[in-house]
Short mmCIF file of C-alpha atoms in Angstrom, two decimals:
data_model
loop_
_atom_site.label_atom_id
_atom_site.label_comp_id
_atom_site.label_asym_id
_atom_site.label_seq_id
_atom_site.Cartn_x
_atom_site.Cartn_y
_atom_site.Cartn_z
CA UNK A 310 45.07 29.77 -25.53
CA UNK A 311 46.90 28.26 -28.05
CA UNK A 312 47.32 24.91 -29.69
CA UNK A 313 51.07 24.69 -29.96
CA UNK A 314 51.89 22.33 -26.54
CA UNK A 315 49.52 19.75 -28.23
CA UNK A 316 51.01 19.37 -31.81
CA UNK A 317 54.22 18.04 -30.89
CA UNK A 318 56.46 15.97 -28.32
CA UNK A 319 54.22 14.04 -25.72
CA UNK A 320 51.81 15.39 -22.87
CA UNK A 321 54.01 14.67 -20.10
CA UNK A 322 56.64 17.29 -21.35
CA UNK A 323 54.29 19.82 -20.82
CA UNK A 324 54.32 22.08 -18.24
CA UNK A 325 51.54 24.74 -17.87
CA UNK A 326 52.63 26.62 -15.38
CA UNK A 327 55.99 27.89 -17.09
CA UNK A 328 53.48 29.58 -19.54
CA UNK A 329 54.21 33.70 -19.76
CA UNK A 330 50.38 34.91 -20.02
CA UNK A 331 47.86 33.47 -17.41
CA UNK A 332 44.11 33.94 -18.53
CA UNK A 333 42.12 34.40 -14.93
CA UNK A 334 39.95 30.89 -16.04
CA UNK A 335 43.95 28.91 -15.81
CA UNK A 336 44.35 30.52 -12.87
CA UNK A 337 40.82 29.80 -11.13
CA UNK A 338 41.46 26.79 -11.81
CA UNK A 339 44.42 25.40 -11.40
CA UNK A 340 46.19 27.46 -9.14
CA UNK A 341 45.60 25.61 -6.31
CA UNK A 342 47.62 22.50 -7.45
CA UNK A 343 50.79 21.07 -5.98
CA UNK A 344 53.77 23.07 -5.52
CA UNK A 345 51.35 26.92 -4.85
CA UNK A 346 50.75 28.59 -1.76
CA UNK A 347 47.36 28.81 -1.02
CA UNK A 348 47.21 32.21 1.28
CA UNK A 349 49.06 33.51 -2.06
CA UNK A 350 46.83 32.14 -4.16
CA UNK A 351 43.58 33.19 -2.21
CA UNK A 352 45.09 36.65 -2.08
CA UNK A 353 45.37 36.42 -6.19
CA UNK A 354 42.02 35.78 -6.39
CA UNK A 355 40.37 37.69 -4.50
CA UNK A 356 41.86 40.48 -6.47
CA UNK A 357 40.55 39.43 -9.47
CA UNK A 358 37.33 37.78 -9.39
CA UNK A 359 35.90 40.46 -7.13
CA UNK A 360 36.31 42.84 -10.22
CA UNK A 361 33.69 43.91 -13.20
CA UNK A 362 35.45 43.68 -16.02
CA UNK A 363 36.45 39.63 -15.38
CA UNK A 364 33.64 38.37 -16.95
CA UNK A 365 32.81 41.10 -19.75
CA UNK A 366 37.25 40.03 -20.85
CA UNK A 367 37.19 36.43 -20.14
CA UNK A 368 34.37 35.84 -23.10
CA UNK A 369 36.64 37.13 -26.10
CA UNK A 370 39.41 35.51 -24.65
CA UNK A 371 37.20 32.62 -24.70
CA UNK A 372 35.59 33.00 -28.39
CA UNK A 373 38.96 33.73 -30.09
CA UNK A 374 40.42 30.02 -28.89
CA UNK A 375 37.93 28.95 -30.61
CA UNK A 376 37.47 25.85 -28.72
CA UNK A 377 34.63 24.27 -27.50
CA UNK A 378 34.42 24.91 -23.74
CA UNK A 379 33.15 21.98 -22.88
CA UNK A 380 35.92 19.64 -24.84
CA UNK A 381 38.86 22.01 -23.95
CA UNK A 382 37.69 21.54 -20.34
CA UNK A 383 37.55 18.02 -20.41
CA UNK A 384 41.00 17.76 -22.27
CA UNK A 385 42.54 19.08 -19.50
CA UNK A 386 41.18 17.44 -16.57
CA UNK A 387 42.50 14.20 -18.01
CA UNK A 388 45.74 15.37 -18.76
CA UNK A 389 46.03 16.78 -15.53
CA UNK A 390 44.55 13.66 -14.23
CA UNK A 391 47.38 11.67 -15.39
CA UNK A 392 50.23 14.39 -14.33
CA UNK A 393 49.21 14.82 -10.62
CA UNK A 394 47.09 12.03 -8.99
CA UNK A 395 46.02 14.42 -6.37
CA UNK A 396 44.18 17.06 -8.84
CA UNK A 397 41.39 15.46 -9.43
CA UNK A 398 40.70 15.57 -5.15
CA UNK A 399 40.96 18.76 -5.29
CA UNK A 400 39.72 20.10 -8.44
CA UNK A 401 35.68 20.29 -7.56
CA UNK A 402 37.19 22.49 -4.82
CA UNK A 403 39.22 25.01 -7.33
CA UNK A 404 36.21 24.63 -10.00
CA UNK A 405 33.27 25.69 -7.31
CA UNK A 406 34.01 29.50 -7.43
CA UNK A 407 34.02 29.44 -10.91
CA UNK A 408 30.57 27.46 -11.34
CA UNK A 409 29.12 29.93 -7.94
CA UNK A 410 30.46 33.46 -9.11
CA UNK A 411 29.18 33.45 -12.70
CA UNK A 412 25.67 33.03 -12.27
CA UNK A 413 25.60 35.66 -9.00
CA UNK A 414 26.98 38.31 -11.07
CA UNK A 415 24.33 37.77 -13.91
CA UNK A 416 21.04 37.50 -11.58
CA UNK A 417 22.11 40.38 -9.11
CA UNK A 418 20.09 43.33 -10.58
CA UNK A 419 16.83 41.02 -11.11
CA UNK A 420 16.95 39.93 -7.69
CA UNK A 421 17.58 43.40 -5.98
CA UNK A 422 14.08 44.26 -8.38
CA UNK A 423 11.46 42.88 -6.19
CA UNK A 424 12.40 44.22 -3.41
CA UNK A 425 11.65 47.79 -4.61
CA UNK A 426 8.45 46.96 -6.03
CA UNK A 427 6.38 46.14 -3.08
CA UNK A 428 6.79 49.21 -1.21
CA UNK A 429 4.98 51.52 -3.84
CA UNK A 430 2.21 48.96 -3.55
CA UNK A 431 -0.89 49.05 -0.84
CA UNK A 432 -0.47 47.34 2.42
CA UNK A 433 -2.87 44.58 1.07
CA UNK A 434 -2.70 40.88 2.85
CA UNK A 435 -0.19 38.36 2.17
CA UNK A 436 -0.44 35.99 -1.05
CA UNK A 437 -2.07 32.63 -0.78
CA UNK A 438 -1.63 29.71 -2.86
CA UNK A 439 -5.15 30.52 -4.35
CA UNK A 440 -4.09 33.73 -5.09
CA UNK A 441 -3.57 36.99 -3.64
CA UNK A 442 -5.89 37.61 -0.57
CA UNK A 443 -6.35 41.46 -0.70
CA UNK A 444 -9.12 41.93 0.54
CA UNK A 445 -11.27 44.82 2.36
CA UNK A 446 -11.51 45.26 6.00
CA UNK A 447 -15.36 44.81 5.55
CA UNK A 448 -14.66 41.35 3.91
CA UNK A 449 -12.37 40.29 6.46
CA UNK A 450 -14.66 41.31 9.39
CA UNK A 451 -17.42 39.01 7.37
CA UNK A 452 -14.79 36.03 7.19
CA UNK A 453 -13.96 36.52 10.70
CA UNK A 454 -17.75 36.81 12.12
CA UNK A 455 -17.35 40.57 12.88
CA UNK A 456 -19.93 42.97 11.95
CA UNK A 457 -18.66 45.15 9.34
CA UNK A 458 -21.18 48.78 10.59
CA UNK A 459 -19.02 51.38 12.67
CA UNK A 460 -21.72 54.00 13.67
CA UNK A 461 -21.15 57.76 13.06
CA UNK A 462 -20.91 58.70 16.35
CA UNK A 463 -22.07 61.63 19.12
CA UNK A 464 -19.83 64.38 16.66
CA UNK A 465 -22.19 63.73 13.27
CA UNK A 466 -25.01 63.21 15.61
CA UNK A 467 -24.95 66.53 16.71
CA UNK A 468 -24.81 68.13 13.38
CA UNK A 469 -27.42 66.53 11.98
CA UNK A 470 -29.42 68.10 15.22
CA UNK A 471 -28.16 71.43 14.19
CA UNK A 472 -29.71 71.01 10.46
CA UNK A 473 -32.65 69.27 11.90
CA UNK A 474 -33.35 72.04 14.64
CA UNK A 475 -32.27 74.87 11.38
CA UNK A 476 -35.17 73.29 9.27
CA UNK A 477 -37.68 72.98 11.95
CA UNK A 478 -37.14 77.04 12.37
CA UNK A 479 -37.13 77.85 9.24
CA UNK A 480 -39.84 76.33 8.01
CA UNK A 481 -42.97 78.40 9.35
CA UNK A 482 -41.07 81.56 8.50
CA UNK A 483 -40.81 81.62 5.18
CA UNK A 484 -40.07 79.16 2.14
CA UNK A 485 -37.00 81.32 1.10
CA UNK A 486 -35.77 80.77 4.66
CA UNK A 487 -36.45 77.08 4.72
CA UNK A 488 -34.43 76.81 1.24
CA UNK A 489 -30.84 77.91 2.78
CA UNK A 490 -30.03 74.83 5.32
CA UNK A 491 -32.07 72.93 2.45
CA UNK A 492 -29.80 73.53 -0.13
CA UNK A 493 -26.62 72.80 2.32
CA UNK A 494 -28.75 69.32 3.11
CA UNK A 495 -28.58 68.33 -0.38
CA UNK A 496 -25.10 69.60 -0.85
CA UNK A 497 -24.14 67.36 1.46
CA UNK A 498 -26.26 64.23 0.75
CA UNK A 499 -24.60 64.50 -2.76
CA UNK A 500 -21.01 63.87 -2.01
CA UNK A 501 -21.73 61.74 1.32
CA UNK A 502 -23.70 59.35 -0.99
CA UNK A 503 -20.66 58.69 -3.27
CA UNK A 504 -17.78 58.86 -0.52
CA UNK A 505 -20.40 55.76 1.08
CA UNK A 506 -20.43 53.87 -2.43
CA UNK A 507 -16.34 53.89 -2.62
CA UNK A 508 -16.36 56.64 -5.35
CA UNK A 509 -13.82 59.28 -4.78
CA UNK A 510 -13.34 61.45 -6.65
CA UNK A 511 -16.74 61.92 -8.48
CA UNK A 512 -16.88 65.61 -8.90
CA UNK A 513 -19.26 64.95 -12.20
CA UNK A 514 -22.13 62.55 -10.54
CA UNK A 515 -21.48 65.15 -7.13
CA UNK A 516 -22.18 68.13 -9.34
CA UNK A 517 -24.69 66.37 -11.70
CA UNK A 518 -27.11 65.27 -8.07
CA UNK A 519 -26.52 68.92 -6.19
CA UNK A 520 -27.78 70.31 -9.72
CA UNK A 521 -30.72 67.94 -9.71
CA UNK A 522 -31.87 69.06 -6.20
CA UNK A 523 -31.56 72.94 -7.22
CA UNK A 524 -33.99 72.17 -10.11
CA UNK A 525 -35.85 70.66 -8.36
CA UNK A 526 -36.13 73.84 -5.35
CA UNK A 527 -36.84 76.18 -8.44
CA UNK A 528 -39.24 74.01 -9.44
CA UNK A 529 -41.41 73.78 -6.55
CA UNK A 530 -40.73 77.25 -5.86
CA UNK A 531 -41.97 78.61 -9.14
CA UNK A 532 -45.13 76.11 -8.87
CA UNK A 533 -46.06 76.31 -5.30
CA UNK A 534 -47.08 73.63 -2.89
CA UNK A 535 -50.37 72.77 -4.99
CA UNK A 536 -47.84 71.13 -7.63
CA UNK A 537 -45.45 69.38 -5.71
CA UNK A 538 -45.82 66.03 -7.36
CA UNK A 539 -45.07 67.37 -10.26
CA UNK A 540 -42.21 69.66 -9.38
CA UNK A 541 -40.17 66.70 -7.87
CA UNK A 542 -40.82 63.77 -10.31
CA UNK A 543 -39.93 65.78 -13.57
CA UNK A 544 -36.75 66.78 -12.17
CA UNK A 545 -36.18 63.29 -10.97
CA UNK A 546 -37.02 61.96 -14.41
CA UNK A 547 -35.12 64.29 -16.60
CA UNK A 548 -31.62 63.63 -14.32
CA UNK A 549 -32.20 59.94 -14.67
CA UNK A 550 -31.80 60.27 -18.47
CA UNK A 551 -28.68 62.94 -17.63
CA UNK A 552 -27.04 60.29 -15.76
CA UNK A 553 -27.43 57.66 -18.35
CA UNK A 554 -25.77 60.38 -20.70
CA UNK A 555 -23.10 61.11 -18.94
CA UNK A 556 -21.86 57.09 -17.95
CA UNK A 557 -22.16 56.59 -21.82
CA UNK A 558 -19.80 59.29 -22.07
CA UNK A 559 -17.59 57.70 -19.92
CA UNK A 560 -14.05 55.55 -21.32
CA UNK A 561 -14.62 53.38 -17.68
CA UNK A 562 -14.81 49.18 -17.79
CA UNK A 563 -18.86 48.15 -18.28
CA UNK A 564 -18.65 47.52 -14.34
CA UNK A 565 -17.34 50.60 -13.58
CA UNK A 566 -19.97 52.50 -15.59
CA UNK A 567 -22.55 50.37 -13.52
CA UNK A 568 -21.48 51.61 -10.59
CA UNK A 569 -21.27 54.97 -11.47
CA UNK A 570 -24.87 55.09 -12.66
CA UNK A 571 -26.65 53.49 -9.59
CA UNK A 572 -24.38 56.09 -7.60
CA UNK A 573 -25.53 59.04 -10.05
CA UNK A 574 -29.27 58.06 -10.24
CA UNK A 575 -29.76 57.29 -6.06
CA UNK A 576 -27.64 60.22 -5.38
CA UNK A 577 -29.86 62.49 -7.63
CA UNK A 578 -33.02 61.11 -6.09
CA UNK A 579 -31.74 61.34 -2.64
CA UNK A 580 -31.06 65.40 -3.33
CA UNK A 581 -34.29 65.72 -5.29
CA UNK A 582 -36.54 64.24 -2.91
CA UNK A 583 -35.06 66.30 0.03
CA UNK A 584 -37.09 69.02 -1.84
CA UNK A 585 -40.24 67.14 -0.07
CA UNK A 586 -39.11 69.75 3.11
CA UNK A 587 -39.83 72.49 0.71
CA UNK A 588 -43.21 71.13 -0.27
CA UNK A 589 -44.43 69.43 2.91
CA UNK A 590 -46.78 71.48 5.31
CA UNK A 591 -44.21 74.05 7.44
CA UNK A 592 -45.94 73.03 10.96
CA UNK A 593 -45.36 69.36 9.51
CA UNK A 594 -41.53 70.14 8.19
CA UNK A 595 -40.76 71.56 12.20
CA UNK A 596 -42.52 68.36 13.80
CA UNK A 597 -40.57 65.69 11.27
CA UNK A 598 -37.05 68.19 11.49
CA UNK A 599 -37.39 67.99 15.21
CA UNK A 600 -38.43 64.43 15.39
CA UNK A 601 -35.20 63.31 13.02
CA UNK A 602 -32.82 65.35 15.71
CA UNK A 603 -33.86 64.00 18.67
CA UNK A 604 -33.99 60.18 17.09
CA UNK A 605 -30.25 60.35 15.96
CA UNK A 606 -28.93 62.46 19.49
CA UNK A 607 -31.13 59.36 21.17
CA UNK A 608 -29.11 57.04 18.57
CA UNK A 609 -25.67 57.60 19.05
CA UNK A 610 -25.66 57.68 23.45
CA UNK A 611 -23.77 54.56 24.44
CA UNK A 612 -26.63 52.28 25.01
CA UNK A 613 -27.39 48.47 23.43
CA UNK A 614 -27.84 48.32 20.21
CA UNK A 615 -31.80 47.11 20.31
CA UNK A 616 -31.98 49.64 23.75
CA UNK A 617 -30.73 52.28 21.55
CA UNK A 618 -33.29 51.80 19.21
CA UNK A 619 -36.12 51.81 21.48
CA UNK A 620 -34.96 54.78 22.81
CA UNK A 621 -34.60 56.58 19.98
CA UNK A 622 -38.02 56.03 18.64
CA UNK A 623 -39.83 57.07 21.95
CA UNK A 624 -37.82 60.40 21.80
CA UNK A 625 -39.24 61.05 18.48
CA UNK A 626 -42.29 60.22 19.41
CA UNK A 627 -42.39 62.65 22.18
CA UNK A 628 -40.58 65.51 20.13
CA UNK A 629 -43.62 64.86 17.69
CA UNK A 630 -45.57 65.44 20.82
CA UNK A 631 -44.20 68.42 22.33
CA UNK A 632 -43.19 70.53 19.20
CA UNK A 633 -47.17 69.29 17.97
CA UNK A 634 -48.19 70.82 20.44
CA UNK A 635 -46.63 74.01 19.68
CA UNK A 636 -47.89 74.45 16.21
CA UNK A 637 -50.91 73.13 16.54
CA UNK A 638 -50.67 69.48 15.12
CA UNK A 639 -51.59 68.10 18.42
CA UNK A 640 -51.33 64.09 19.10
CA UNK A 641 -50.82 63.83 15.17
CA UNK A 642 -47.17 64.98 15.78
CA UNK A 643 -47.14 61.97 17.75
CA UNK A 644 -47.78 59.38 14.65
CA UNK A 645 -45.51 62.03 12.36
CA UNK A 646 -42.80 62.10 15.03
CA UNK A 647 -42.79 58.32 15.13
CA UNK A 648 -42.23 57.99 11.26
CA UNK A 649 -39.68 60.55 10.98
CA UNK A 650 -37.90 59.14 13.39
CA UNK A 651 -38.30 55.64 11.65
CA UNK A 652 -36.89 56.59 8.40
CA UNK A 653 -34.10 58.58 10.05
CA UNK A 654 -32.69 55.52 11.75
CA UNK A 655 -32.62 53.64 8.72
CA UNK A 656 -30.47 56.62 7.27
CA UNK A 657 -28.05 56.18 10.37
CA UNK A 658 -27.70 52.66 9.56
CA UNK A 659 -27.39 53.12 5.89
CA UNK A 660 -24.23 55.94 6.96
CA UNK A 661 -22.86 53.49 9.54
CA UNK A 662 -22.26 50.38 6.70
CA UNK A 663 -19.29 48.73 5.45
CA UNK A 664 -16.46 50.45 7.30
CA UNK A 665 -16.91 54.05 6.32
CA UNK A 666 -14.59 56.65 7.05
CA UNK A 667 -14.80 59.52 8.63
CA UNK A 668 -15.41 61.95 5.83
CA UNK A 669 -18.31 59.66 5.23
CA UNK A 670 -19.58 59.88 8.69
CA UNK A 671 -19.64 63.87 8.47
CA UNK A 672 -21.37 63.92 5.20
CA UNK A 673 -23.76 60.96 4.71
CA UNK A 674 -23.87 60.37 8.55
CA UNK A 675 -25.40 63.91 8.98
CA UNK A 676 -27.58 64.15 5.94
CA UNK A 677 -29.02 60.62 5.08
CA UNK A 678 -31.47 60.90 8.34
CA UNK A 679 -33.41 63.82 7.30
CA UNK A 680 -33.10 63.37 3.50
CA UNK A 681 -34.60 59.68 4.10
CA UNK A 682 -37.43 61.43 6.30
CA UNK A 683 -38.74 64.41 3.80
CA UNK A 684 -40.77 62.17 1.49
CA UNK A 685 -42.72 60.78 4.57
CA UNK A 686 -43.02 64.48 6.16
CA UNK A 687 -44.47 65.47 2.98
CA UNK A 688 -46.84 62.23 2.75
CA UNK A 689 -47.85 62.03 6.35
CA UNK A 690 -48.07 65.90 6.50
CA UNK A 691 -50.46 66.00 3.64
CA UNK A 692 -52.91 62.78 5.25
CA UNK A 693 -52.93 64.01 9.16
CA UNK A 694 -52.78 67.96 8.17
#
């Protein structure tokens, strides 16, 4: 726009509309005055403020005046003012697109960004004003007054009776017998122990327990019964100090490396300890084996929770009994029965906390009952044999 019109003659000899070139900001805004159609000039601008390249060629057009917008703008709504008394009426009307369609076309691409972003993330719970609730399904079953256990079930149940039952006749054979569903026992405590604890992946700490219950098999094979003590707790000892080495190792937060010791160190005990089968008495390994199977198939029938309970530690009892009987233990399978079947409940509970899946009930669900039980076979084996 030039400066010409304003140098000479007086305002009301001006006439803006006889002008040859018509910038689309004229236009916008003062095309709706007296004497203009306004289904033609709707039509006109639809055409051209619905376009890209407006905005991107209005801006030179705009910096080579070299006006001030906000004085050239005001010029002319008072000469206009004094031309047509109706303009100024109508000119928040003609001015409104303008103000509207300027900011939408800036904004557009930030605000189409959040909507992308929240479907890559978790289904988590809605944001609160004291910050975003996303929480655990065990937390939320606390909040609510739920109880957070989900119990492994008849399935897990009857596996652990398979490696319970596979132990038990195993045991008086031979100790190279008894070490096969052993060594599948500890397998299986190893990686059920860290899919419990949240940790998944963990093929390290997995590896690093499994190898700490294999040491300690060779160990008490190579040193016989007589040495037992001794054949567990070094093992146990020396992987301690290996999983200390190995979370130093780690680039994890100080939390996270907390974690993934207590994980690494109970894990490793856990396997380790199920060694105690190996080293127990064999007529005491098939009374405690037996004992564990029948508590957890008593367990997981659809009875009361404190029924269930009772239940299961009278069927232990009597498995002590009867399977006591058959090797010679007599009413002390009764008392070893009764223990085994003690410690393998608290395993089932242990398996059945905080919402675990169902990879955890087919690892820890099956093995935590009898790996909890060999260190009190071996113990109460040793007193009553």
């Amino acid at each position: 726009m030039s400066d010409q019109p304003y140098q000479g003659g007086p305002y009301e000899g001006y006439d803006p509309y006889q002008q040859q070139q018509w910038s689309g900001y004229d236009q916008q805004q003062y095309g709706q005055q007296a004497g203009y159609d306004p289904q033609l000039t709707q039509h006109w601008q639809g055409q051209t403020w619905e376009t890209q390249t407006h905005a991107s060629m209005q801006m030179p057009a705009q910096a080579e005046a070299g006006y001030p917008q906000p004085f050239e703008g005001q010029y002319q709504q008072q000469q206009y003012a004094a031309a047509y008394p109706a303009a100024p009426q109508q000119q928040p009307h003609t001015q409104q697109p303008h103000t509207q369609q300027q900011p939408q076309s800036e904004p557009a691409p930030a605000a189409a960004a959040p909507e992308a972003g929240p479907e890559d993330e978790p289904a988590y719970g809605p944001a609160t004003l004291g910050g975003n609730a996303r929480i655990t399904d065990a937390q939320r079953a606390r909040l609510e007054g739920r109880s957070p256990i989900i119990e492994p079930g008849m399935q897990p149940a009857l596996l652990t009776a398979v490696l319970g039952l596979l132990l038990a006749a195993t045991a008086p054979v031979a100790s190279f017998a008894l070490v096969v569903p052993l060594v599948l026992l500890q397998a299986v405590t190893a990686a059920g122990w860290f899919r419990l604890n949240g940790m998944w992946p963990a093929r390290q700490g997995i590896a690093l327990a499994f190898a700490g219950g294999l040491a300690a098999d060779v160990a008490v094979l190579a040193a016989g019964r007589d040495h037992v003590p001794a054949a567990i707790l070094g093992p146990l000892g020396v992987w301690v100090l290996l999983s200390l080495v190995l979370q130093l190792r780690s680039h994890a937060s100080p939390d996270e490396r907390m974690y993934g010791l207590m994980a690494t160190v109970v894990s490793a005990a856990l396997s380790i300890l199920a060694t105690g089968y190996l080293g127990a008495d064999p007529h005491a390994v098939s009374v405690g084996a037996a004992a564990v199977a029948v508590a957890v198939l008593a367990r997981a029938l659809p009875l009361p929770a404190p029924v269930s309970v009772v239940v299961s530690l009278m069927a232990a009892a009597g498995a002590g009994i009867a399977v006591g009987g058959m090797t010679g233990m007599g009413a002390k399978g009764a008392a070893l029965g009764a223990a085994a079947g003690v410690c393998a409940l608290i395993g089932h509970r242990v398996a059945s906390y905080d919402y675990p899946s169902r990879f955890v009930h087919f690892t820890a669900g099956v093995a935590l009952p009898l790996s909890a039980a060999a260190p009190v076979v071996w113990v109460l084996g040793r007193a009553l044999g």
